[in-house]
GROMACS .gro file of C-alpha atoms in nm:
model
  119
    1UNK     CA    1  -1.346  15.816   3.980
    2UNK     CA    2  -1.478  16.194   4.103
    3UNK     CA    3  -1.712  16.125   4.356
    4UNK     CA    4  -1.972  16.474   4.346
    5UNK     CA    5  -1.961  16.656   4.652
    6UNK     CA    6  -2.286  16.721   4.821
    7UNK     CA    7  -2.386  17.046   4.806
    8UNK     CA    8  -2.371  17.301   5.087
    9UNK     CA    9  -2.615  17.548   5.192
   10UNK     CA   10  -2.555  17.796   5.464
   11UNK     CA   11  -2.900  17.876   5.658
   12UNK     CA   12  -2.914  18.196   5.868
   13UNK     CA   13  -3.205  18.271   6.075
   14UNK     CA   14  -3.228  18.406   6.431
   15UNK     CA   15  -3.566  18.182   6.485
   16UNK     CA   16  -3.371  17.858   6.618
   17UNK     CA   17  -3.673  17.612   6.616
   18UNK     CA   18  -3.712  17.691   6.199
   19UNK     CA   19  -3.318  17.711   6.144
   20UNK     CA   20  -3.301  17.320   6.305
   21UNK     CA   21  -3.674  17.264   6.089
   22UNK     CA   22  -3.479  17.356   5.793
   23UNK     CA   23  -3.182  17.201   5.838
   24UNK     CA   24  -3.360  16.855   5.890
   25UNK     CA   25  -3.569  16.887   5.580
   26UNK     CA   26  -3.213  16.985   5.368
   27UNK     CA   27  -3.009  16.702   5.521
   28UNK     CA   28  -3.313  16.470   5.468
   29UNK     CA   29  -3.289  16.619   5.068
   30UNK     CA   30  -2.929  16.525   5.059
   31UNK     CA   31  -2.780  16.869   5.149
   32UNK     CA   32  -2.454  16.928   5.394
   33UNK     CA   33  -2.603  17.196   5.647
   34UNK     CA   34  -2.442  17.469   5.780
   35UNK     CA   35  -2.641  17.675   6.081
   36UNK     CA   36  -2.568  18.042   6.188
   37UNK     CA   37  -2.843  18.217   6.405
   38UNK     CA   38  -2.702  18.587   6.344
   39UNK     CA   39  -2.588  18.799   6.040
   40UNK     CA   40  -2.205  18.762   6.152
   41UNK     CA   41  -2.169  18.418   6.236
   42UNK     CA   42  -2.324  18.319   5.869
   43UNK     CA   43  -2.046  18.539   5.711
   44UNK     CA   44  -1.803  18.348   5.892
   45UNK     CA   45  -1.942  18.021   5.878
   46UNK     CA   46  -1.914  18.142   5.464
   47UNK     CA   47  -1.571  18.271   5.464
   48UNK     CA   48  -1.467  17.903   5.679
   49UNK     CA   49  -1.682  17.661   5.440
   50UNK     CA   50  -1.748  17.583   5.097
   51UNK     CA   51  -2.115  17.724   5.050
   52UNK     CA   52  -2.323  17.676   4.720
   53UNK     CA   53  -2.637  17.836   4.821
   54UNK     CA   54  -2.734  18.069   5.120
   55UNK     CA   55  -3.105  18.055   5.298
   56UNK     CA   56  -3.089  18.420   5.461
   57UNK     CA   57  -3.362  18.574   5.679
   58UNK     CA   58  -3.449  18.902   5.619
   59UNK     CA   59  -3.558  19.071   5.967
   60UNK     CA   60  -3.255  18.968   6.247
   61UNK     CA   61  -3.122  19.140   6.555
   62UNK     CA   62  -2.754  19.318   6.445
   63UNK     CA   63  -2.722  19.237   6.070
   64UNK     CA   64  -3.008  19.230   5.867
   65UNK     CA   65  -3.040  18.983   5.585
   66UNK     CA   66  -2.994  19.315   5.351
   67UNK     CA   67  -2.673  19.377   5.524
   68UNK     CA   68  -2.582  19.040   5.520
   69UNK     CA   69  -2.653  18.974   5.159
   70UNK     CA   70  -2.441  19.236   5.058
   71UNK     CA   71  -2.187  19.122   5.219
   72UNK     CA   72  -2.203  18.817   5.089
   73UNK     CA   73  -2.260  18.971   4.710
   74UNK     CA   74  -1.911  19.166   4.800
   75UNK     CA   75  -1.766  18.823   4.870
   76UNK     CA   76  -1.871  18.577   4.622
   77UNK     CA   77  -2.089  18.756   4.387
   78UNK     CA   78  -2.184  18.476   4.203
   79UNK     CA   79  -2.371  18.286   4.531
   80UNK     CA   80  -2.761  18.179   4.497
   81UNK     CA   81  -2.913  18.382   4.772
   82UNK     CA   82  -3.263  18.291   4.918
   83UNK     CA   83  -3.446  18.560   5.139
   84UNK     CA   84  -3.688  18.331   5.388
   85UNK     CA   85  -3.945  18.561   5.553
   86UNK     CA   86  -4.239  18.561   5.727
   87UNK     CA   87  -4.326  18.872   5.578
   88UNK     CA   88  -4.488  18.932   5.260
   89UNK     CA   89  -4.273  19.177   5.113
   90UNK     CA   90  -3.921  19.339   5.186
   91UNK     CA   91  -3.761  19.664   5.073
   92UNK     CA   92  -3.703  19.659   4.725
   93UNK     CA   93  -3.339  19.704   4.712
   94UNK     CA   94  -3.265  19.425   4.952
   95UNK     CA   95  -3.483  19.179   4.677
   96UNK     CA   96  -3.166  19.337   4.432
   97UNK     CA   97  -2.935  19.127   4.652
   98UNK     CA   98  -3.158  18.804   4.636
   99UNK     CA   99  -3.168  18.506   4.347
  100UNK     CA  100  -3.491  18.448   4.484
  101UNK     CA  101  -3.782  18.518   4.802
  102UNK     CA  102  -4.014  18.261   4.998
  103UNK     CA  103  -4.261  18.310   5.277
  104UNK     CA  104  -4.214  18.101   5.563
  105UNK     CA  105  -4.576  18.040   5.530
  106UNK     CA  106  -4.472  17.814   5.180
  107UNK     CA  107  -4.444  17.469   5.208
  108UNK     CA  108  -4.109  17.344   5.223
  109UNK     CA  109  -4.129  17.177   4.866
  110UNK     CA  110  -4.111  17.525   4.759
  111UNK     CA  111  -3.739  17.603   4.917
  112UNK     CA  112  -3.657  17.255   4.806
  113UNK     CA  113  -3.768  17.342   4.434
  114UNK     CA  114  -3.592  17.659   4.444
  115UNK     CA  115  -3.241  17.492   4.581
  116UNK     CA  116  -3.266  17.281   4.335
  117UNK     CA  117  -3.315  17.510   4.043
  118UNK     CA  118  -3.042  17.800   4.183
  119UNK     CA  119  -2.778  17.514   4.190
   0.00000   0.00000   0.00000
């Protein structure tokens, strides 16, 4: 009997107190966790893990989530990719790189909703 893995999302975020927000509500949704506060530490946390679906602020110090979603894109093409922002809009060739965008101001059904449907 194939027991179904639980799936992994990578969540990248320079803000600590909403990347450990987020990863409670994911975990608490069923969802293994993995946590990188910069740009290079998600791509390697990537390239080291099994990762279904990537949560990917936009504005960080070093890599930007544009940067880093290309990166990603160059790596796995196929990955869901979620820009999380507190702004309102981003440039529009970095939304190119995204499956989908959410405000930080949305409630977190929203980024739950939109897991769900990318994967």
């Amino acid at each position: 009997m194939n027991a179904v893995r639980p799936k992994t999302v990578l969540c990248v975020d320079d803000e600590k107190i909403g990347l450990r927000v987020r990863k409670l509500l994911l975990e608490s949704h069923g969802f293994v966790v993995l946590t990188a506060s910069d740009g290079q530490q998600g791509l390697a946390l990537f390239d080291q893990h099994q990762v279904d679906l990537v949560v990917l602020d936009y504005y960080m110090p070093g890599l930007n989530g544009e940067q880093v979603a290309a990166e990603l894109r160059r790596r796995a093409a196929d990955v869901p990719i979620i820009f999380l922002s507190a702004y309102f809009s981003l440039p529009p060739q970095a939304l190119e790189l995204a499956s989908a965008f959410i405000t930080k101001g949305d409630p977190p059904e929203v980024l739950i909703e939109k897991i769900e449907q990318l994967i």
